[in-house]
Amino acid sequence: MTATLNDIRHGYGDVEVLHGVDLDLPAGELVALLGPSGSGKTTLLAIAGGLLTPTGGTVHINEAPLYVDGKVDRKAAGDTAYVLQASSLIGFLTVRDNLLVRDITAGRRTTDADRERAADLLDAVDLRSKADRYPSQLSGGERQRAAVAAALYTQAPVILADEPTAALDRHRGRAVMELLARHAHERNAAVLVCTHDERALDLADRVLRIEDGRLG
Amino acid sequence: MRFLAWREVRHSPVRFGLIAGLVALTAFLVFVLTGLTVGLGAADVSGLEKLPVDGIVYAKGAASDLSRSGLPAGDRALIAKVDGVEDVQPIGFTMADLTEGQNSVSAALLAMDPTAPFGPKRDGVVLDNQARGKGLNPGDTVRAQPGNVALKIAGFADLGSIQHAAVAYLPLADWQRLRNAEGVSAFAVTTRSDAALAAIEQAVPDTEPVTKAAAINAVPGYQAETGTIGMIRAFLYAGAALLIGVVFWILTLQKEGPLAVLRATGASRRLLIGAYVAQVLATALAGVLVGAVAGVAMGVVMPPTVFVLPPGEVAAAGALLLAVALVGAAASIRRLFTVDPLLSLGRTA
């Protein structure tokens, strides 16, 4: 599955922060998007995932338009999952439930196989022993890794990660990037990682740079 | 839906416990006032409620007050002839103290013909059960004051109260002796329809027939008493709605972040609202149950002459409180509708 963004424009008031961005996210590829703060990375990510309607341009998830008449197509948006910058964990759920809640929100009944898959993902991010803890009981890095596991648990064909390694040391940051790359390659998913962190860029299939709302 | 609702409650038991505690306190007040309304109401009029009649014929101008009403005994025959009237029974009424030595009880003397189809068919005076334990026993001779007439206690029965005094049935002849009069206070009538009451007014001069319900409402002080407590209850319900509304409003504001994340992960508004309503209902139900238990316990301590909390009233007040909780909490539903998933990115634009 692919995500295609064409001529994306967006502004806040009179200030335009994205100036006609074109971006292809093909299946099976991890694309890293580098750029300084305020360059428009997070805005682009929000638009790619159906959280923010752009003022111009189109987004297609596997050729289906994500925005129709200015409104988000929920089915198309359901094919995307986020790893959010400001920690996307729900405070009143345990780490394990933060993964399983994705089934609830998608209207699915959680099975034993799902619980096993959640345990494996927590294992992969070295959090299995903390599955029953609440986010407030984790360190910043642990929360970040749990958020990655939660996004991967959805098995969404398009993963959008905003600064997924920001709170992590070099070793853990690389482990998270490896996990995302493996997800892209093994599950044939399109993965977009917005980051400042250049330490694990060698794991990306493609590196793009954005500055002042334009892809370089 | 239940997953989200229950997980949040389990994570914050103190927070939800405090909310349930607030609801419980409010519910307790509602149940206490309900018990007082029913109890004080019963103390005012239950003696009339227990009379198996359709209406009461008072003297014109008596304002449906038995104490002020007086009719000639001969009106009985005139009323009986009115079309639609099935039975007419004379009643006499006086508030009196029944005294025997040091023991005394205030009583609402309700006099009847010994042949009346209702009322105790015994000689002497029959007292309501609430007069038990006040030193008076069957066989005792009491003196009715004013009037200073000796009356023998025949027994006790469930007769109710009128104007907060225990009802005491006695033969009409004794009552006439007490009052030194030959007339009666009023007539209790059984009719085929309310139209017969209007016909009585036309046929018998200087009478004012009313339905039993109207007679009950006209008991002095009854409407003022129940109206005042009813108004306090209404304010309490409104206060409960406001209190629950504000508490859940604050709670919703506090969890805007998690709600935004849930929306970003694809949670439908229906799911979020369902979980919210489940929390409101569960919290309110817990509070109402605790309040009801405390209210019923209050009934054990309070005298039954002023506090009565029947199961039907508990169920009705509890259901109304749950409805009020939902109304109060409804204000926050709009917030759930409008929560922006973009907040999950730490952005407000």
XYZ file of C-alpha atoms in Angstrom:
565
model
C 0.000 0.000 0.000
C 1.243 3.465 -0.801
C 0.559 6.965 0.355
C 0.826 9.780 -2.163
C 0.771 13.479 -1.350
C 0.450 15.918 -4.242
C 1.015 19.647 -4.146
C 0.207 19.893 -0.434
C -0.261 23.425 0.810
C -1.193 24.531 4.268
C -1.122 27.702 6.262
C -1.986 29.050 9.684
C -3.674 32.404 9.205
C -1.675 34.354 6.664
C 1.444 32.239 7.148
C 1.833 29.379 4.688
C 3.953 26.603 6.187
C 3.781 24.059 3.353
C 4.350 25.281 -0.195
C 3.222 22.609 -2.612
C 4.862 19.481 -1.216
C 4.873 16.295 -3.326
C 5.690 13.070 -1.501
C 5.407 9.377 -2.395
C 5.522 6.750 0.346
C 5.743 3.405 -1.427
C 4.982 0.116 0.275
C 7.942 -1.643 1.832
C 9.996 1.514 2.256
C 11.074 3.571 5.258
C 11.372 7.227 4.340
C 13.111 9.583 6.739
C 12.113 13.223 6.624
C 14.689 15.540 8.153
C 14.172 19.156 8.962
C 14.575 21.763 11.672
C 11.813 22.789 14.042
C 9.125 24.790 12.290
C 9.984 23.399 8.877
C 6.500 21.850 8.500
C 7.309 18.193 9.322
C 4.557 17.669 11.883
C 2.009 19.543 9.788
C 2.836 17.324 6.811
C 2.522 14.241 8.992
C -0.867 15.362 10.338
C -2.095 15.944 6.805
C -0.774 12.552 5.662
C -2.670 10.826 8.463
C -6.016 12.583 8.152
C -5.731 14.762 11.238
C -5.489 18.065 9.404
C -7.248 19.030 6.192
C -4.774 20.827 3.919
C -5.712 24.143 2.359
C -4.554 22.756 -0.993
C -3.420 19.545 -2.643
C -4.486 15.917 -2.434
C -3.594 12.865 -0.360
C -4.248 9.330 -1.561
C -3.880 6.183 0.485
C -3.534 3.366 -2.026
C -5.212 5.543 -4.642
C -8.218 6.309 -2.433
C -8.567 10.011 -1.609
C -8.029 10.727 2.082
C -9.923 14.017 1.961
C -13.238 14.244 0.163
C -14.939 17.643 0.044
C -12.674 18.857 2.828
C -13.593 15.975 5.126
C -11.530 12.977 6.122
C -12.467 9.607 4.694
C -12.409 7.478 7.860
C -11.808 4.234 5.966
C -8.715 5.599 4.258
C -7.524 7.191 7.504
C -7.933 3.816 9.205
C -5.017 2.533 7.134
C -2.661 4.900 8.919
C -1.178 4.775 12.406
C 0.870 7.286 14.355
C 3.818 7.338 16.628
C 3.194 10.763 18.095
C 5.720 13.337 19.227
C 4.038 14.226 22.511
C 3.665 10.606 23.569
C 0.516 9.064 22.257
C -0.114 6.848 25.241
C -3.353 7.003 27.188
C -2.586 7.659 30.831
C -5.339 5.542 32.348
C -4.388 2.425 30.392
C -1.516 0.087 31.137
C 1.197 -0.316 28.526
C -0.402 -3.569 27.326
C -3.872 -1.987 27.198
C -2.444 0.930 25.231
C -1.723 -1.614 22.499
C -4.968 -3.543 22.834
C -7.110 -0.393 22.871
C -6.384 -0.111 19.150
C -8.604 -3.177 18.683
C -11.382 -1.539 20.693
C -11.209 1.709 18.739
C -11.249 -0.276 15.495
C -14.345 -2.148 16.673
C -12.562 -5.510 16.925
C -12.734 -8.066 19.713
C -9.315 -8.798 21.225
C -8.244 -12.431 20.959
C -5.533 -14.478 22.654
C -3.513 -14.187 19.454
C -3.756 -10.390 19.706
C -2.548 -10.490 23.294
C 0.357 -12.682 22.234
C 1.221 -10.305 19.410
C 1.123 -7.390 21.863
C 3.479 -9.280 24.173
C 5.877 -9.963 21.277
C 5.893 -6.294 20.286
C 6.563 -5.236 23.868
C 9.356 -7.785 23.888
C 10.776 -6.210 20.774
C 10.927 -2.798 22.422
C 12.253 -4.305 25.670
C 9.113 -3.495 27.670
C 7.567 -6.901 28.292
C 8.318 -6.690 32.005
C 6.523 -3.346 32.189
C 3.377 -4.371 30.349
C 1.205 -3.837 33.428
C 2.585 -0.424 34.293
C 0.908 2.865 33.521
C 2.649 5.431 31.268
C 3.272 7.674 34.280
C 5.382 4.868 35.762
C 7.707 4.756 32.720
C 10.668 6.897 31.763
C 10.442 9.186 28.738
C 12.340 6.692 26.593
C 10.159 3.807 27.703
C 7.032 5.789 26.864
C 8.427 6.511 23.418
C 9.137 2.828 22.787
C 5.688 1.867 24.045
C 4.182 4.381 21.613
C 6.109 2.753 18.748
C 4.849 -0.678 19.817
C 1.283 0.664 19.982
C 1.505 2.051 16.447
C 3.008 -1.169 15.066
C 0.356 -3.238 16.857
C -2.295 -1.762 14.548
C -0.600 -3.446 11.544
C -1.586 -0.349 9.607
C -0.068 -0.340 6.110
C 1.001 3.293 6.559
C 2.961 4.244 9.674
C 3.642 7.896 10.419
C 6.199 8.523 13.138
C 6.921 11.957 14.553
C 10.306 12.100 16.269
C 10.145 8.456 17.436
C 13.741 8.486 18.678
C 13.748 11.935 20.283
C 13.777 10.738 23.884
C 16.047 7.757 23.340
C 19.755 7.119 23.691
C 21.732 6.039 20.654
C 21.312 2.315 21.282
C 17.553 2.473 21.947
C 16.983 4.993 19.163
C 18.622 2.678 16.709
C 16.583 -0.275 18.006
C 13.365 1.668 17.376
C 14.458 2.623 13.864
C 15.326 -1.012 13.190
C 11.871 -2.019 14.347
C 10.227 0.505 12.036
C 12.449 -0.541 9.106
C 11.686 -4.197 9.733
C 7.963 -3.378 9.833
C 8.281 -1.613 6.474
C 10.212 -4.411 4.865
C 8.572 -7.479 6.367
C 4.997 -6.216 6.343
C 5.342 -4.245 3.135
C 4.257 -1.094 4.925
C 4.904 2.516 3.988
C 6.715 4.178 6.888
C 7.436 7.883 7.188
C 9.695 9.003 10.025
C 10.010 12.727 10.757
C 13.142 13.354 12.773
C 15.987 15.636 13.798
C 18.052 12.605 14.647
C 20.621 11.705 12.016
C 22.221 8.853 13.985
C 20.194 6.023 12.429
C 19.528 7.415 8.975
C 21.434 4.522 7.436
C 18.387 2.382 8.205
C 16.140 4.543 5.996
C 15.547 3.522 2.403
C 15.256 7.156 1.418
C 16.133 10.395 3.182
C 14.319 13.625 2.339
C 14.882 17.068 3.735
C 12.287 19.718 4.349
C 12.970 23.344 5.043
C 10.574 26.280 5.172
C 7.754 24.095 3.944
C 9.557 22.832 0.842
C 11.071 19.435 0.182
C 14.683 19.681 -0.803
C -16.881 0.988 25.445
C -16.940 -0.870 28.770
C -13.212 -1.514 28.362
C -12.399 2.195 28.255
C -14.932 3.179 30.922
C -13.900 0.513 33.399
C -10.136 0.918 32.823
C -10.337 4.625 33.598
C -12.383 4.064 36.751
C -9.920 1.378 37.863
C -6.999 3.733 37.239
C -8.547 6.586 39.235
C -10.573 4.975 42.030
C -10.150 7.958 44.366
C -11.360 10.450 41.777
C -14.416 8.407 40.826
C -14.966 7.449 44.475
C -15.138 11.128 45.417
C -17.630 11.810 42.637
C -19.737 8.844 43.776
C -19.419 10.204 47.325
C -20.795 13.580 46.228
C -23.682 11.852 44.485
C -24.239 9.698 47.591
C -24.448 12.765 49.852
C -26.896 14.453 47.500
C -28.900 11.246 47.165
C -28.964 10.859 50.938
C -30.424 14.359 51.287
C -32.988 13.590 48.598
C -33.988 10.349 50.325
C -34.212 12.037 53.733
C -36.436 14.762 52.300
C -38.482 12.139 50.475
C -38.935 10.254 53.742
C -39.957 13.461 55.500
C -42.361 14.424 52.716
C -44.044 11.035 52.778
C -43.902 10.755 56.577
C -45.148 14.252 57.357
C -47.752 13.964 54.610
C -48.976 10.710 56.082
C -49.035 12.256 59.565
C -51.287 14.969 58.185
C -53.767 13.011 56.117
C -53.335 9.225 56.329
C -56.434 8.992 58.557
C -58.513 10.392 55.708
C -56.678 8.336 53.077
C -57.666 5.170 54.895
C -61.382 5.981 54.727
C -62.833 3.846 51.887
C -65.118 6.569 50.562
C -65.362 8.650 47.370
C -66.139 12.051 48.806
C -66.934 14.088 51.868
C -69.838 16.480 52.236
C -68.896 19.496 54.371
C -70.977 22.433 55.511
C -70.847 25.298 53.065
C -68.152 27.801 54.042
C -66.194 25.279 56.118
C -63.384 25.300 53.538
C -63.327 21.490 53.588
C -62.096 21.583 57.173
C -63.678 18.956 59.405
C -63.021 21.067 62.507
C -65.045 23.945 61.087
C -67.794 21.914 59.485
C -71.171 21.138 61.098
C -74.290 19.676 59.508
C -77.637 18.512 60.849
C -77.960 14.736 61.185
C -81.099 14.884 59.111
C -79.139 15.743 55.969
C -78.143 12.096 55.792
C -81.544 11.091 54.424
C -81.518 13.952 51.887
C -78.063 13.008 50.625
C -78.999 9.334 50.394
C -81.833 10.213 48.008
C -79.524 11.937 45.513
C -79.075 10.021 42.297
C -75.666 8.293 42.131
C -75.153 8.129 45.891
C -74.621 4.582 47.117
C -73.919 5.112 50.807
C -73.832 7.983 53.301
C -72.128 7.790 56.667
C -72.133 10.604 59.230
C -68.758 11.477 60.717
C -67.856 13.580 63.693
C -64.444 15.126 64.152
C -62.672 16.745 67.081
C -59.065 17.155 68.124
C -58.768 16.064 71.731
C -56.397 14.869 74.430
C -57.112 11.426 75.837
C -55.821 11.237 79.389
C -55.580 8.479 81.908
C -53.720 9.475 85.070
C -50.256 10.628 84.015
C -50.639 9.181 80.514
C -51.945 11.314 77.727
C -52.134 11.173 73.949
C -53.268 13.766 71.410
C -55.884 12.252 69.171
C -57.947 13.142 66.129
C -61.321 11.758 67.180
C -63.169 10.398 64.176
C -66.651 9.410 65.140
C -68.820 7.039 63.120
C -72.056 5.236 63.273
C -71.407 1.756 64.707
C -73.205 0.318 61.672
C -70.821 1.976 59.195
C -69.267 -0.512 56.724
C -65.821 0.810 57.612
C -64.328 1.569 60.971
C -64.016 -0.684 64.004
C -67.229 -2.324 65.071
C -66.470 -2.232 68.753
C -67.768 -0.244 71.683
C -65.433 2.363 73.100
C -62.532 4.085 71.436
C -60.055 2.393 69.091
C -56.694 4.148 68.854
C -54.139 4.137 66.067
C -51.142 1.882 66.689
C -48.820 4.865 67.190
C -50.551 5.440 70.573
C -49.246 2.093 71.796
C -46.461 2.359 74.281
C -47.757 5.628 75.730
C -49.079 4.011 78.841
C -52.576 3.395 77.515
C -53.914 -0.143 77.272
C -57.124 -1.819 76.104
C -59.643 -1.692 78.922
C -58.331 1.601 80.325
C -60.787 4.417 80.706
C -59.528 7.734 79.385
C -60.984 11.184 79.667
C -61.389 13.183 76.483
C -60.536 16.847 76.874
C -62.148 19.226 76.172
C -65.481 17.760 77.112
C -64.347 15.597 80.015
C -66.147 12.549 78.714
C -65.027 9.115 79.832
C -64.214 6.689 77.032
C -63.092 3.092 77.299
C -60.177 1.965 75.107
C -61.383 -0.978 73.033
C -58.093 -1.637 71.283
C -55.549 -0.499 68.713
C -55.614 -0.637 64.900
C -53.890 0.885 61.885
C -55.995 4.013 61.559
C -53.411 6.627 60.537
C -53.157 10.273 61.576
C -54.860 13.550 60.885
C -52.991 16.823 61.465
C -50.146 14.930 63.171
C -52.465 13.399 65.773
C -53.238 9.690 66.034
C -56.704 8.890 64.759
C -59.107 7.461 67.298
C -62.380 5.922 66.125
C -65.331 6.234 68.494
C -69.100 5.801 68.268
C -70.952 8.849 66.986
C -73.114 8.942 70.113
C -70.021 9.318 72.336
C -68.727 12.101 70.114
C -72.109 13.908 70.258
C -72.007 13.581 74.042
C -68.507 15.014 74.042
C -69.549 17.929 71.886
C -72.927 18.261 73.618
C -74.504 18.465 70.174
C -76.855 16.440 68.023
C -75.446 17.200 64.606
C -72.420 15.797 62.783
C -69.255 17.306 61.287
C -69.725 15.978 57.767
C -70.872 12.986 55.731
C -68.640 10.436 54.044
C -70.252 9.322 50.804
C -69.757 6.490 48.350
C -70.902 7.430 44.866
C -71.104 5.927 41.411
C -69.365 8.988 39.924
C -68.095 12.439 40.853
C -71.208 13.880 39.207
C -73.176 12.717 42.227
C -71.165 15.127 44.382
C -72.338 18.073 42.293
C -75.865 16.722 42.524
C -75.631 16.642 46.332
C -74.677 20.318 46.366
C -77.745 21.093 44.264
C -80.129 18.906 46.267
C -79.042 19.597 49.839
C -78.760 23.246 50.836
C -75.693 24.610 52.615
C -73.488 21.657 51.755
C -70.140 21.556 50.000
C -69.292 18.094 48.714
C -65.698 17.416 47.576
C -63.798 14.368 46.372
C -61.609 12.513 48.834
C -58.496 13.853 47.110
C -59.750 17.429 47.470
C -60.595 16.779 51.108
C -57.057 15.525 51.714
C -55.510 18.561 50.011
C -57.682 20.838 52.137
C -56.400 19.483 55.456
C -54.937 22.560 57.193
C -51.167 22.799 56.716
C -50.908 19.757 54.410
C -50.249 21.615 51.163
C -47.928 24.157 52.800
C -45.921 21.388 54.453
C -45.574 19.097 51.442
C -45.202 22.076 49.105
C -42.256 23.474 51.070
C -40.460 20.155 51.264
C -41.322 19.461 47.624
C -39.717 22.757 46.649
C -36.585 21.903 48.631
C -36.492 18.525 46.853
C -36.840 20.221 43.468
C -33.924 22.542 44.284
C -31.936 19.553 45.462
C -32.533 17.735 42.173
C -31.493 20.849 40.263
C -28.435 21.194 42.507
C -27.567 17.544 41.935
C -27.762 18.050 38.154
C -25.517 21.111 38.395
C -23.049 19.420 40.750
C -22.738 16.280 38.647
C -22.585 18.375 35.491
C -19.724 20.518 36.801
C -17.773 17.539 38.149
C -17.959 15.658 34.861
C -17.241 18.818 32.901
C -13.978 19.248 34.819
C -13.222 15.557 34.402
C -13.752 15.811 30.651
C -11.512 18.872 30.423
C -8.784 17.051 32.322
C -8.748 14.131 29.913
C -8.836 16.085 26.695
C -5.343 14.791 25.855
C -6.190 11.080 26.087
C -9.444 11.730 24.243
C -7.536 13.403 21.415
C -5.182 10.417 21.211
C -8.145 8.039 21.119
C -9.696 10.082 18.318
C -6.359 10.059 16.462
C -6.208 6.280 16.769
C -9.612 6.043 15.127
C -11.994 5.912 18.083
C -15.452 6.988 16.997
C -17.346 9.690 18.830
C -19.979 7.063 19.573
C -17.392 4.945 21.400
C -16.148 7.888 23.475
C -19.662 9.033 24.344
C -20.715 5.477 25.200
C -17.761 5.085 27.567
C -18.515 8.478 29.122
C -22.209 7.727 29.659
C -21.294 4.326 31.141
C -18.986 6.086 33.625
C -21.631 8.659 34.543
C -24.258 5.957 35.057
C -21.965 3.664 37.046
C -20.743 6.497 39.278
C -24.224 7.915 39.815
C -25.695 4.454 40.438
C -23.036 3.690 43.051
C -23.713 7.043 44.736
C -27.480 6.599 44.642
C -27.228 3.084 46.093
C -25.047 4.293 48.980
C -27.397 7.242 49.525
C -30.415 4.919 49.490
C -28.873 2.576 52.051
C -28.088 5.565 54.287
C -31.620 6.937 53.752
C -33.235 3.615 54.648
C -30.983 3.401 57.726
C -32.209 6.881 58.659
C -35.744 5.521 58.533
C -34.835 2.953 61.157
C -33.669 5.675 63.522
C -36.399 8.250 62.858
C -39.899 7.887 64.342
C -42.346 6.417 61.792
C -44.763 9.266 62.439
C -42.484 11.749 60.670
C -40.326 9.628 58.357
C -41.624 6.999 55.956
C -39.547 5.790 52.998
C -41.516 3.220 51.003
C -39.574 1.113 48.429
C -41.573 2.673 45.593
C -40.488 6.170 46.642
C -36.854 5.018 46.935
C -36.996 3.564 43.414
C -38.682 6.664 41.977
C -36.294 9.118 43.659
C -33.297 6.953 42.669
C -34.416 6.784 39.031
C -34.991 10.541 38.991
C -31.508 11.134 40.415
C -29.960 8.929 37.713
C -31.874 10.858 35.074
C -30.759 14.136 36.643
C -27.140 12.899 36.633
C -27.388 12.148 32.920
C -28.904 15.563 32.234
C -26.142 17.257 34.228
C -23.452 15.248 32.487
C -24.947 15.875 29.036
C -23.238 19.271 28.907
C -19.874 17.550 28.525
C -21.016 15.419 25.586
C -20.620 18.394 23.266
C -16.995 18.550 24.368
C -16.541 14.909 23.378
C -18.030 15.680 19.984
C -15.636 18.516 19.350
C -12.379 17.118 20.736
C -9.723 17.659 18.064
C -7.490 14.649 17.338
C -4.835 17.162 16.278
C -4.298 17.903 19.986
C -2.595 14.512 20.156
C 0.263 16.000 18.127
C 0.707 18.694 20.730
C -0.753 21.176 18.256
C -3.865 23.274 18.451
C -3.952 24.544 14.875
